[in-house]
Coordinates of C-alpha atoms in Angstrom, one line a residue:
Chain A
X1472 CA -13.1 -0.9 49.0
X1473 CA -16.0 0.9 50.5
X1474 CA -14.4 0.9 53.9
X1475 CA -11.3 2.5 52.5
X1476 CA -13.3 5.0 50.7
X1477 CA -15.1 6.0 53.8
X1478 CA -12.0 6.6 55.9
X1479 CA -10.4 8.8 53.1
X1480 CA -13.7 10.6 52.6
X1481 CA -13.5 11.8 56.2
X1482 CA -10.0 13.2 55.8
X1483 CA -10.6 15.0 52.5
X1484 CA -14.1 16.5 52.5
X1485 CA -15.4 18.1 49.3
X1486 CA -14.9 21.9 49.1
X1487 CA -17.4 23.8 51.2
X1488 CA -19.7 25.8 49.0
X1489 CA -21.4 28.6 51.0
X1490 CA -23.6 29.3 48.0
X1491 CA -26.5 30.1 50.1
X1492 CA -24.6 33.0 51.6
X1493 CA -22.3 34.0 48.8
X1494 CA -24.9 34.7 46.1
X1495 CA -27.0 37.1 48.4
X1496 CA -23.8 38.7 49.7
X1497 CA -22.5 39.3 46.1
X1498 CA -25.9 40.7 45.0
X1499 CA -25.9 42.9 48.1
X1500 CA -22.4 44.2 47.3
X1501 CA -23.5 44.9 43.8
X1502 CA -26.5 46.9 45.1
X1503 CA -24.3 48.9 47.5
X1504 CA -21.9 49.7 44.7
X1505 CA -24.8 50.7 42.5
X1506 CA -26.2 53.2 45.1
X1507 CA -22.7 54.5 46.1
X1508 CA -23.0 57.7 44.0
X1509 CA -25.8 58.8 46.3
X1510 CA -23.4 59.5 49.2
X1511 CA -19.8 59.4 47.9
X1512 CA -17.6 62.0 46.4
X1513 CA -16.3 62.0 42.8
X1514 CA -12.8 60.9 43.7
X1515 CA -14.0 57.6 45.2
X1516 CA -16.1 56.9 42.1
X1517 CA -13.0 57.6 39.9
X1518 CA -10.9 55.2 42.0
X1519 CA -13.6 52.5 41.9
X1520 CA -13.8 53.0 38.1
X1521 CA -10.1 52.0 37.9
X1522 CA -10.7 48.9 40.1
X1523 CA -13.8 47.7 38.2
X1524 CA -12.2 48.0 34.7
X1525 CA -9.0 46.4 35.9
X1526 CA -11.1 43.6 37.4
X1527 CA -13.0 43.1 34.2
X1528 CA -9.7 42.9 32.1
X1529 CA -8.3 40.5 34.7
X1530 CA -11.3 38.2 34.7
X1531 CA -11.1 37.8 30.9
X1532 CA -7.4 37.2 31.0
X1533 CA -8.0 34.6 33.7
X1534 CA -10.5 32.8 31.5
X1535 CA -7.9 32.8 28.7
X1536 CA -4.8 31.8 30.6
X1537 CA -6.2 30.3 33.8
X1538 CA -8.8 28.1 32.3
X1539 CA -8.1 27.7 28.5
X1540 CA -4.4 27.5 29.0
X1541 CA -3.9 30.3 26.5
X1542 CA -1.2 32.4 28.1
X1543 CA -1.7 35.5 26.0
X1544 CA 0.6 38.5 26.4
X1545 CA -1.2 40.5 23.8
X1546 CA -4.6 41.3 25.2
X1547 CA -3.8 45.0 24.9
X1548 CA -4.5 44.4 21.2
X1549 CA -8.2 44.2 22.0
X1550 CA -8.2 47.0 24.5
X1551 CA -6.7 49.2 21.8
X1552 CA -9.1 48.0 19.1
X1553 CA -12.0 48.7 21.4
X1554 CA -10.7 52.2 22.1
X1555 CA -10.2 53.0 18.4
X1556 CA -13.6 51.6 17.4
X1557 CA -15.4 53.7 20.1
X1558 CA -13.7 56.9 18.9
X1559 CA -14.4 56.0 15.2
X1560 CA -18.0 55.2 16.0
X1561 CA -18.4 58.5 17.8
X1562 CA -16.5 60.7 15.4
X1563 CA -17.5 59.3 12.0
X1564 CA -20.9 57.7 12.7
X1565 CA -22.1 60.0 15.5
X1566 CA -23.0 57.0 17.7
X1567 CA -23.6 57.5 21.4
X1568 CA -20.7 56.1 23.5
X1569 CA -22.7 53.3 25.1
X1570 CA -23.6 51.9 21.7
X1571 CA -20.0 52.5 20.8
X1572 CA -18.8 50.3 23.7
X1573 CA -21.0 47.5 22.5
X1574 CA -19.8 48.0 18.9
X1575 CA -16.2 48.0 20.2
X1576 CA -16.6 44.6 21.9
X1577 CA -18.2 43.1 18.8
X1578 CA -15.4 44.5 16.5
X1579 CA -12.7 43.2 18.9
X1580 CA -14.4 39.8 18.8
X1581 CA -14.6 39.9 15.0
X1582 CA -11.0 40.8 14.6
X1583 CA -9.9 38.1 17.1
X1584 CA -11.2 35.5 14.7
X1585 CA -8.6 36.0 11.9
X1586 CA -5.9 36.8 14.5
X1587 CA -6.8 33.5 16.3
X1588 CA -6.6 31.5 13.0
X1589 CA -3.0 32.8 12.8
X1590 CA -1.8 32.5 16.4
X1591 CA -3.6 29.2 17.2
X1592 CA -1.2 27.5 14.8
X1593 CA 1.5 28.0 17.4
X1594 CA 1.9 26.3 20.8
X1595 CA 3.4 27.2 24.2
X1596 CA 5.8 30.1 24.3
X1597 CA 5.4 30.7 20.5
X1598 CA 1.7 31.3 21.1
X1599 CA 2.5 33.9 23.8
X1600 CA 4.9 35.7 21.5
X1601 CA 2.5 35.5 18.6
X1602 CA -0.2 37.3 20.6
X1603 CA 2.2 40.1 21.3
X1604 CA 3.2 40.2 17.6
X1605 CA -0.5 40.4 16.7
X1606 CA -1.0 43.3 19.1
X1607 CA 2.0 45.1 17.6
X1608 CA 0.5 44.7 14.1
X1609 CA -2.8 46.1 15.3
X1610 CA -1.0 49.0 17.0
X1611 CA 0.9 49.8 13.7
X1612 CA -2.3 49.6 11.8
X1613 CA -4.0 52.0 14.2
X1614 CA -1.1 54.5 13.7
X1615 CA -1.9 54.5 10.0
X1616 CA -5.5 55.8 10.6
X1617 CA -4.9 59.5 9.7
X1618 CA -8.5 60.6 10.4
X1619 CA -7.9 59.5 14.0
X1620 CA -4.6 61.3 14.3
X1621 CA -2.2 58.6 13.1
X1622 CA 0.7 58.1 15.4
X1623 CA -0.1 61.1 17.5
X1624 CA -3.7 60.1 18.3
X1625 CA -6.7 62.3 18.8
X1626 CA -9.1 63.6 21.5
X1627 CA -12.7 62.7 21.8
X1628 CA -14.8 65.7 20.6
X1629 CA -17.1 67.1 23.3
X1630 CA -20.0 66.6 20.8
X1631 CA -19.5 62.8 21.2
X1632 CA -19.4 63.0 25.0
X1633 CA -22.6 65.0 25.0
X1634 CA -24.3 61.9 23.4
X1635 CA -23.7 59.9 26.6
X1636 CA -27.1 58.7 27.7
X1637 CA -28.5 59.5 31.2
X1638 CA -26.3 62.5 32.0
X1639 CA -29.1 65.1 31.9
X1640 CA -31.4 62.9 34.0
X1641 CA -28.7 62.4 36.6
X1642 CA -27.9 66.1 36.7
X1643 CA -31.4 66.9 37.6
X1644 CA -31.9 63.9 39.9
X1645 CA -28.8 64.3 42.0
X1646 CA -28.4 68.0 41.5
X1647 CA -24.8 67.8 40.4
X1648 CA -22.9 69.5 37.6
X1649 CA -22.5 67.9 34.2
X1650 CA -19.0 66.7 34.8
X1651 CA -20.0 64.8 38.0
X1652 CA -23.1 63.4 36.3
X1653 CA -20.9 62.0 33.5
X1654 CA -18.6 60.4 36.1
X1655 CA -21.6 58.7 37.6
X1656 CA -22.7 57.3 34.2
X1657 CA -19.1 56.1 33.5
X1658 CA -18.9 54.5 37.0
X1659 CA -22.2 52.7 36.5
X1660 CA -21.1 51.5 33.1
X1661 CA -17.8 50.2 34.6
X1662 CA -19.9 48.4 37.3
X1663 CA -22.1 46.9 34.7
X1664 CA -19.1 45.7 32.6
X1665 CA -17.5 44.2 35.7
X1666 CA -20.7 42.5 36.8
X1667 CA -21.1 41.2 33.2
X1668 CA -17.5 39.8 33.2
X1669 CA -18.1 38.0 36.6
X1670 CA -21.6 36.8 35.9
X1671 CA -20.8 35.6 32.3
X1672 CA -17.7 33.7 33.5
X1673 CA -19.7 32.1 36.3
X1674 CA -22.5 31.2 34.0
X1675 CA -20.0 29.9 31.5
X1676 CA -18.3 27.7 34.0
X1677 CA -21.6 26.2 35.2
X1678 CA -22.7 25.5 31.7
X1679 CA -22.0 22.4 29.6
X1680 CA -19.1 24.1 27.6
X1681 CA -17.9 25.3 31.0
X1682 CA -17.3 21.8 32.1
X1683 CA -15.2 21.2 29.0
X1684 CA -13.3 24.3 29.8
X1685 CA -12.6 23.2 33.4
X1686 CA -11.5 19.8 32.1
X1687 CA -9.2 21.5 29.6
X1688 CA -7.7 23.6 32.4
X1689 CA -6.9 20.5 34.4
X1690 CA -5.7 18.1 31.7
X1691 CA -5.9 18.8 27.9
X1692 CA -5.0 15.4 26.7
X1693 CA -7.4 13.6 29.1
X1694 CA -10.2 16.0 28.0
X1695 CA -9.6 15.3 24.3
X1696 CA -9.6 11.6 25.0
X1697 CA -13.1 12.0 26.5
X1698 CA -14.5 13.7 23.5
X1699 CA -13.8 17.4 24.3
X1700 CA -13.0 19.4 21.2
X1701 CA -10.1 21.3 22.9
X1702 CA -9.4 23.6 20.0
X1703 CA -13.0 24.7 19.7
X1704 CA -13.3 25.4 23.4
X1705 CA -10.1 27.5 23.4
X1706 CA -11.2 29.4 20.3
X1707 CA -14.6 30.2 22.0
X1708 CA -12.8 31.6 25.0
X1709 CA -10.3 33.5 22.9
X1710 CA -13.2 35.3 21.0
X1711 CA -15.2 35.9 24.2
X1712 CA -12.1 37.4 26.0
X1713 CA -11.5 39.6 23.0
X1714 CA -15.1 40.9 23.2
X1715 CA -14.6 41.7 26.9
X1716 CA -11.3 43.4 26.5
X1717 CA -12.6 45.4 23.6
X1718 CA -15.7 46.7 25.5
X1719 CA -13.7 47.4 28.6
X1720 CA -11.0 49.2 26.6
X1721 CA -13.6 51.4 24.9
X1722 CA -14.9 52.4 28.3
X1723 CA -11.4 53.1 29.7
X1724 CA -10.6 55.5 26.8
X1725 CA -14.1 57.0 26.9
X1726 CA -13.1 58.1 30.4
X1727 CA -9.6 59.2 29.4
X1728 CA -11.0 61.1 26.5
X1729 CA -7.9 60.8 24.3
X1730 CA -6.4 58.0 22.3
X1731 CA -3.0 57.3 20.8
X1732 CA -1.5 54.0 19.5
X1733 CA 1.1 54.0 22.3
X1734 CA -1.5 54.5 25.1
X1735 CA -4.3 52.4 23.7
X1736 CA -2.0 49.5 22.8
X1737 CA 0.1 49.7 26.0
X1738 CA 1.4 46.2 27.0
X1739 CA 2.3 47.5 30.4
X1740 CA -1.1 49.0 31.3
X1741 CA -3.5 46.5 29.7
X1742 CA -1.5 43.2 29.8
X1743 CA 1.3 43.3 32.4
X1744 CA -0.7 44.8 35.3
X1745 CA -3.6 42.6 34.4
X1746 CA -1.5 39.5 34.5
X1747 CA 0.0 40.6 37.9
X1748 CA -3.6 41.0 39.3
X1749 CA -4.5 37.5 38.3
X1750 CA -1.3 36.0 39.5
X1751 CA -1.7 37.8 42.8
X1752 CA -5.4 37.0 43.3
X1753 CA -5.6 33.5 42.0
X1754 CA -4.9 31.8 38.6
X1755 CA -7.7 29.6 37.3
X1756 CA -10.1 30.7 40.0
X1757 CA -13.2 32.8 39.5
X1758 CA -12.6 34.6 42.8
X1759 CA -8.9 35.3 42.0
X1760 CA -9.2 38.5 39.8
X1761 CA -11.7 40.1 42.2
X1762 CA -9.3 39.6 45.2
X1763 CA -6.3 40.6 43.0
X1764 CA -7.9 43.8 41.6
X1765 CA -8.8 45.0 45.1
X1766 CA -5.3 44.1 46.5
X1767 CA -3.6 45.8 43.6
X1768 CA -5.7 48.9 44.1
X1769 CA -4.9 49.0 47.9
X1770 CA -1.2 48.5 47.2
X1771 CA -1.2 51.3 44.6
X1772 CA -3.0 53.7 46.9
X1773 CA -0.7 53.0 49.8
X1774 CA 2.7 52.7 48.1
X1775 CA 2.6 54.3 44.7
X1776 CA 4.4 57.4 46.0
X1777 CA 7.6 55.4 46.5
X1778 CA 8.0 55.3 42.7
X1779 CA 10.4 52.8 41.3
X1780 CA 10.9 51.2 44.7
X1781 CA 7.1 50.4 44.7
X1782 CA 7.4 48.8 41.2
X1783 CA 10.3 46.7 42.3
X1784 CA 8.4 45.6 45.4
X1785 CA 5.4 44.7 43.2
X1786 CA 7.7 42.5 41.0
X1787 CA 9.1 40.8 44.1
X1788 CA 5.7 40.2 45.5
X1789 CA 4.7 38.7 42.1
X1790 CA 7.7 36.3 42.3
X1791 CA 7.0 35.4 45.9
X1792 CA 3.3 34.6 45.1
X1793 CA 4.3 32.5 42.1
X1794 CA 6.8 30.6 44.2
X1795 CA 4.8 30.0 47.4
X1796 CA 1.1 30.3 46.3
X1797 CA 1.1 29.3 42.6
X1798 CA -2.7 29.6 42.5
X1799 CA -2.6 33.0 44.0
X1800 CA -3.9 34.2 47.3
X1801 CA -7.4 32.8 46.7
X1802 CA -5.9 29.5 45.7
X1803 CA -4.1 29.4 49.0
X1804 CA -7.2 30.4 51.0
X1805 CA -9.2 27.7 49.1
X1806 CA -6.7 25.0 50.0
X1807 CA -6.2 26.2 53.6
X1808 CA -9.9 26.6 54.5
X1809 CA -11.6 24.5 51.8
X1810 CA -13.4 27.7 50.7
X1811 CA -15.4 28.3 47.5
X1812 CA -17.2 31.6 47.0
X1813 CA -18.5 31.2 43.5
X1814 CA -19.5 27.6 43.4
X1815 CA -19.4 26.0 40.0
X1816 CA -19.4 22.4 41.2
X1817 CA -22.1 20.2 39.7
X1818 CA -23.9 18.0 42.2
X1819 CA -25.4 14.7 41.1
X1820 CA -29.2 14.7 41.2
X1821 CA -30.1 12.7 44.2
X1822 CA -33.4 11.4 42.7
X1823 CA -31.7 10.0 39.6
X1824 CA -29.4 7.4 41.3
X1825 CA -30.1 4.3 39.2
X1826 CA -30.1 0.7 40.5
X1827 CA -26.7 -1.0 40.4
X1828 CA -26.9 -2.8 37.0
X1829 CA -29.1 -0.5 35.0
X1830 CA -26.9 -0.3 31.9
X1831 CA -27.5 -3.0 29.4
X1832 CA -25.2 -3.9 26.4
X1833 CA -28.0 -2.9 24.0
X1834 CA -27.9 0.7 25.5
X1835 CA -24.2 0.8 24.7
X1836 CA -24.4 -0.7 21.2
X1837 CA -27.5 1.4 20.4
X1838 CA -25.3 4.5 19.5
X1839 CA -24.9 5.4 15.9
X1840 CA -21.2 5.4 14.8
Chain B
X618 CA -15.7 -11.2 7.9
X619 CA -15.2 -7.5 7.8
X620 CA -18.4 -6.9 9.8
X621 CA -16.8 -8.9 12.6
X622 CA -13.7 -6.6 12.7
X623 CA -14.3 -3.6 14.8
X624 CA -10.8 -2.2 14.6
X625 CA -8.2 -2.8 12.0
X626 CA -4.7 -1.5 12.1
X627 CA -2.6 -1.8 8.9
X628 CA 1.1 -1.3 8.5
X629 CA 1.2 1.2 11.4
X630 CA 4.6 2.7 12.0
X631 CA 5.9 5.3 14.4
X632 CA 9.4 6.4 15.4
X633 CA 10.5 8.8 18.1
X634 CA 13.7 10.1 16.6
X635 CA 15.6 7.0 15.7
X636 CA 13.8 4.8 18.2
X637 CA 11.0 2.8 16.5
X638 CA 7.9 2.4 18.8
X639 CA 5.8 0.7 16.2
X640 CA 7.1 -1.1 13.1
X641 CA 4.5 -2.0 10.5
X642 CA 2.0 -3.3 13.0
X643 CA -1.0 -5.2 11.6
X644 CA -3.8 -6.0 14.0
X645 CA -7.5 -6.8 13.9
X646 CA -9.8 -6.5 16.9
X647 CA -13.0 -8.4 16.5
X648 CA -16.4 -7.3 17.9
X649 CA -17.0 -8.5 21.4
X650 CA -13.6 -9.9 21.9
X651 CA -11.1 -9.3 24.8
X652 CA -7.6 -9.0 23.4
X653 CA -4.5 -8.8 25.6
X654 CA -1.3 -7.0 24.6
X655 CA 1.9 -7.8 26.5
X656 CA 5.6 -7.0 25.9
X657 CA 8.6 -5.7 27.8
X658 CA 9.0 -2.0 28.8
X659 CA 9.5 0.1 25.8
X660 CA 8.0 -2.4 23.4
X661 CA 5.6 0.2 22.1
X662 CA 2.4 -0.9 23.9
X663 CA 1.4 2.6 25.1
X664 CA 2.4 4.1 21.7
X665 CA 0.1 1.7 20.0
X666 CA -2.8 2.9 22.2
X667 CA -1.8 6.4 21.5
X668 CA -1.9 5.7 17.8
X669 CA -5.4 4.1 18.1
X670 CA -6.8 6.8 20.4
X671 CA -5.3 9.6 18.3
X672 CA -2.8 11.2 20.6
X673 CA 0.1 10.0 18.5
X674 CA 0.3 10.6 14.8
X675 CA 1.5 7.6 12.8
X676 CA 4.5 8.0 10.3
X677 CA 2.8 5.4 8.1
X678 CA -0.2 3.0 8.0
X679 CA -3.9 3.1 8.4
X680 CA -6.4 2.7 11.2
X681 CA -10.0 1.6 10.3
X682 CA -12.7 1.7 13.0
X683 CA -16.1 0.2 12.3
X684 CA -15.4 0.3 8.6
X685 CA -14.3 3.9 8.5
X686 CA -10.7 5.2 8.1
X687 CA -9.9 7.3 11.2
X688 CA -6.2 7.7 10.6
X689 CA -6.5 11.5 10.4
X690 CA -9.2 12.0 13.0
X691 CA -8.3 14.0 16.2
X692 CA -8.7 12.2 19.5
X693 CA -12.0 13.8 20.5
X694 CA -13.6 12.6 17.2
X695 CA -12.3 9.0 17.8
X696 CA -13.8 9.1 21.3
X697 CA -17.1 10.2 19.9
X698 CA -16.9 7.4 17.4
X699 CA -16.7 4.9 20.3
X700 CA -13.0 4.5 21.2
X701 CA -12.4 5.1 24.9
X702 CA -9.2 4.7 26.8
X703 CA -7.8 4.6 30.3
X704 CA -4.4 6.2 30.9
X705 CA -1.5 4.2 32.3
X706 CA -0.8 7.0 34.7
X707 CA -4.3 8.2 35.7
X708 CA -5.1 11.7 34.5
X709 CA -8.0 12.9 36.6
X710 CA -9.3 16.4 36.4
X711 CA -8.0 17.2 39.9
X712 CA -10.1 20.3 40.6
X713 CA -13.3 18.7 39.5
X714 CA -15.4 16.2 41.6
X715 CA -15.5 12.6 40.7
X716 CA -19.0 13.0 39.4
X717 CA -17.9 16.0 37.2
X718 CA -15.0 14.0 35.8
X719 CA -17.4 11.3 34.6
X720 CA -19.9 13.9 33.4
X721 CA -17.2 15.1 30.9
X722 CA -17.3 11.7 29.3
X723 CA -21.1 11.5 29.2
X724 CA -21.5 15.0 27.8
X725 CA -18.8 15.2 25.2
X726 CA -17.9 11.5 24.5
X727 CA -21.4 10.0 24.5
X728 CA -22.9 13.3 23.3
X729 CA -25.6 13.2 25.9
X730 CA -27.4 16.2 27.4
X731 CA -29.2 17.2 30.6
X732 CA -30.7 14.4 32.7
X733 CA -29.7 11.7 30.3
X734 CA -26.0 12.7 30.7
X735 CA -26.4 12.8 34.5
X736 CA -27.9 9.4 34.5
X737 CA -25.2 8.0 32.3
X738 CA -22.5 9.5 34.6
X739 CA -24.1 8.0 37.7
X740 CA -24.5 4.6 36.0
X741 CA -20.8 4.6 35.1
X742 CA -19.9 5.5 38.7
X743 CA -22.2 2.7 40.0
X744 CA -20.7 0.2 37.5
X745 CA -17.2 0.9 38.8
X746 CA -18.1 1.1 42.5
X747 CA -17.3 4.8 42.6
X748 CA -20.8 6.1 43.3
X749 CA -20.1 6.8 47.0
X750 CA -17.2 9.0 46.0
X751 CA -19.2 11.1 43.6
X752 CA -18.8 14.4 45.5
X753 CA -15.1 14.0 46.3
X754 CA -12.5 16.2 44.5
X755 CA -10.7 13.9 42.1
X756 CA -7.4 15.2 43.3
X757 CA -7.9 13.5 46.7
X758 CA -8.4 10.0 45.4
X759 CA -6.1 7.0 46.1
X760 CA -4.3 5.1 43.3
X761 CA -7.0 2.4 43.0
X762 CA -9.8 5.0 43.1
X763 CA -8.0 6.9 40.3
X764 CA -7.8 3.8 38.2
X765 CA -11.5 3.1 38.8
X766 CA -12.2 6.7 37.8
X767 CA -10.3 6.2 34.6
X768 CA -12.6 3.3 33.9
X769 CA -15.7 5.2 35.0
X770 CA -14.9 8.1 32.7
X771 CA -14.2 5.8 29.8
X772 CA -17.5 4.0 30.3
X773 CA -19.5 7.2 30.5
X774 CA -18.5 7.9 26.9
X775 CA -20.5 4.8 26.0
X776 CA -17.6 3.2 24.1
X777 CA -17.7 0.3 21.7
X778 CA -14.0 -0.3 22.1
X779 CA -12.3 0.1 25.5
X780 CA -8.5 0.5 25.6
X781 CA -7.1 -0.3 29.1
X782 CA -3.5 0.7 29.6
X783 CA -1.9 -1.2 32.6
X784 CA -4.9 -0.6 34.8
X785 CA -3.8 -3.4 37.2
X786 CA -0.3 -2.1 37.8
X787 CA 0.4 -1.0 41.3
X788 CA -2.6 -2.7 42.9
X789 CA -2.7 -5.2 45.7
X790 CA -3.7 -8.7 44.9
X791 CA -7.2 -8.2 46.4
X792 CA -7.7 -5.0 44.4
X793 CA -6.5 -6.7 41.3
X794 CA -9.1 -9.5 41.7
X795 CA -11.8 -6.9 42.1
X796 CA -10.7 -5.1 39.0
X797 CA -10.5 -8.3 36.9
X798 CA -14.1 -9.1 38.0
X799 CA -15.2 -5.7 36.9
X800 CA -13.6 -5.9 33.5
X801 CA -14.8 -9.4 33.0
X802 CA -18.3 -8.2 33.7
X803 CA -18.0 -5.3 31.2
X804 CA -16.8 -7.7 28.6
X805 CA -19.6 -10.1 29.3
X806 CA -22.1 -7.3 28.6
X807 CA -20.7 -7.1 25.0
X808 CA -18.0 -4.5 25.3
X809 CA -14.9 -5.0 23.1
X810 CA -11.8 -4.7 25.3
X811 CA -8.1 -4.3 24.4
X812 CA -5.9 -4.5 27.4
X813 CA -2.2 -3.8 27.8
X814 CA -0.9 -5.3 31.0
X815 CA 2.3 -6.2 32.8
X816 CA 0.3 -8.2 35.4
X817 CA 0.0 -11.2 33.1
X818 CA -2.1 -13.4 35.4
X819 CA -4.7 -10.7 35.7
X820 CA -4.8 -10.3 31.9
X821 CA -5.1 -14.1 31.3
X822 CA -8.1 -14.2 33.6
X823 CA -10.0 -12.1 31.0
X824 CA -8.6 -12.2 27.5
X825 CA -9.2 -14.8 24.8
X826 CA -6.4 -13.8 22.6
X827 CA -3.0 -12.5 23.2
X828 CA -0.6 -10.3 21.1
X829 CA 3.1 -9.8 22.0
X830 CA 5.0 -6.7 21.1
X831 CA 8.8 -6.3 21.2
X832 CA 10.7 -3.3 19.9
X833 CA 7.5 -2.1 18.2
X834 CA 7.1 -5.3 16.4
X835 CA 4.3 -7.9 16.7
X836 CA 6.2 -11.1 17.5
X837 CA 3.4 -13.5 18.4
X838 CA -0.4 -13.6 18.3
X839 CA -3.0 -16.2 19.1
X840 CA -4.6 -18.1 22.0
X841 CA -3.0 -17.2 25.4
X842 CA -1.5 -20.7 26.2
X843 CA 0.3 -21.4 23.0
X844 CA 1.5 -17.7 22.8
X845 CA 3.0 -17.9 26.3
X846 CA 4.7 -21.2 25.4
X847 CA 6.3 -19.7 22.3
X848 CA 10.1 -19.7 22.8
X849 CA 10.4 -16.2 21.4
X850 CA 7.9 -14.9 23.9
X851 CA 9.6 -16.8 26.7
X852 CA 12.9 -15.3 25.7
X853 CA 11.4 -11.8 25.8
X854 CA 9.7 -12.5 29.1
X855 CA 12.6 -14.2 30.8
X856 CA 12.1 -13.9 34.5
X857 CA 8.3 -13.3 34.4
X858 CA 6.5 -16.4 35.6
X859 CA 3.2 -17.5 34.1
X860 CA 0.8 -18.7 36.7

């Protein structure tokens, strides 16, 4: 038995985890991105704003679909809710936009609870359809809010934008006009939200509930048979993903400066592209959305001028990736080179290896029923 | 009497469409016993396990574990109450390491935390001879290793009742002997075992009592030798030799 184990161990080594390198490199990348406004022009920051917010949305959808097996096609519901809550908080309550973003996340999470109680009754394809139906309901409700312009929507009053913290300080510090200073604050907020999405997902996956989530990803029935409350784990992820989509949606529409039900609850912009990014980068992999968002951005920059041909090529690329690399480009890299950038693997404590027969029957019987 | 019964199944029935997989099955499993279940393919053995572990909802009947009615409990609650199972076709978490697979059971089945859970996981790996493979991705294991991992995960939940579903199937004779030794050892430590098996000689090396299922019905029950000699059982098992 042990001889056989040793020979197979040699052929299939555990995934390499360059943790010692990947954490400092990730922190370094974060620092470079933080200091970027010092030397780059506004256009680059605006582009990166798009990449960062898309990445955040993709990371939350990946947690939902890639890990919890909840293939939602209605995440635009929470993007829209977030956007509307931000505008309402600014216009009616006079709250500054950053507080508004936090409030938007909390509101989206709160509304995801009753929505979840409804859609969690359904399984498989019905679940996916129900998420879309729920998003439609939220869109129609948003169109009924006449103080926010009803079906036509409304613009964010300049008075709310003026409440954005840090703008005055940055204007003085960098010596730039107000508009550019605002873009820097929005860019930093996007960077913070993206870092939060990545760091929280990583911390979650390394935690105790994260192990349950990873087990659910691989085999739901086996997880349930080992004591994992699969429904509770899924609900937790559903609420967390709604929080993330809500906060990110609020930031996106703070930047746009105008909401309407059609734009804020757009299935194409906030769900379809997001799914494409995850499929392209890597489904059920922490690294996937990051790679996917960057690739998508590069593709768009290079080929968007080709119009509908570009969109058809995107669709074809999506199909090809699904056929030949079902776990996305990162999944393929991971298999090919045994790579792991964000290691979540738990290693047994070397000091705690017990002697062979340490477990007694009293230990086993000692548990309360 | 009732304190000696760990699991009682009363009038349990389940049909898939018009095909009955369990027909009013009555069964009692005593504390510390090793019970074997045999029967031809499609006799309802795995369905019975599904009913006990909670994956399959019964059409009628009652399941009482340790004096408590668990008929309506979901699988994870039954596991936490002390019922652990191994799957006929192993279901490892393929992207997790062997150690992490077992840790799932220690965390959520046994309800342990931190160091205690880590120790329980390592102990379960050691008990099943899987400790050297702790760091390996579970997706890269051989069939015997996968079966051992099923057992290790189940043990990490600190079960009081262990349900083994055809764990000896597909193994070589030497591997089978090893496995029998392992299960015999667990039973000797006081664990109650219910074992469904096609490899009858492996089963008879461990169990004290035998139950025979056919078309979802319990057709014989008792000590292994008389049960195997029963004409009805011989008829059902025509072609399978008793060693």
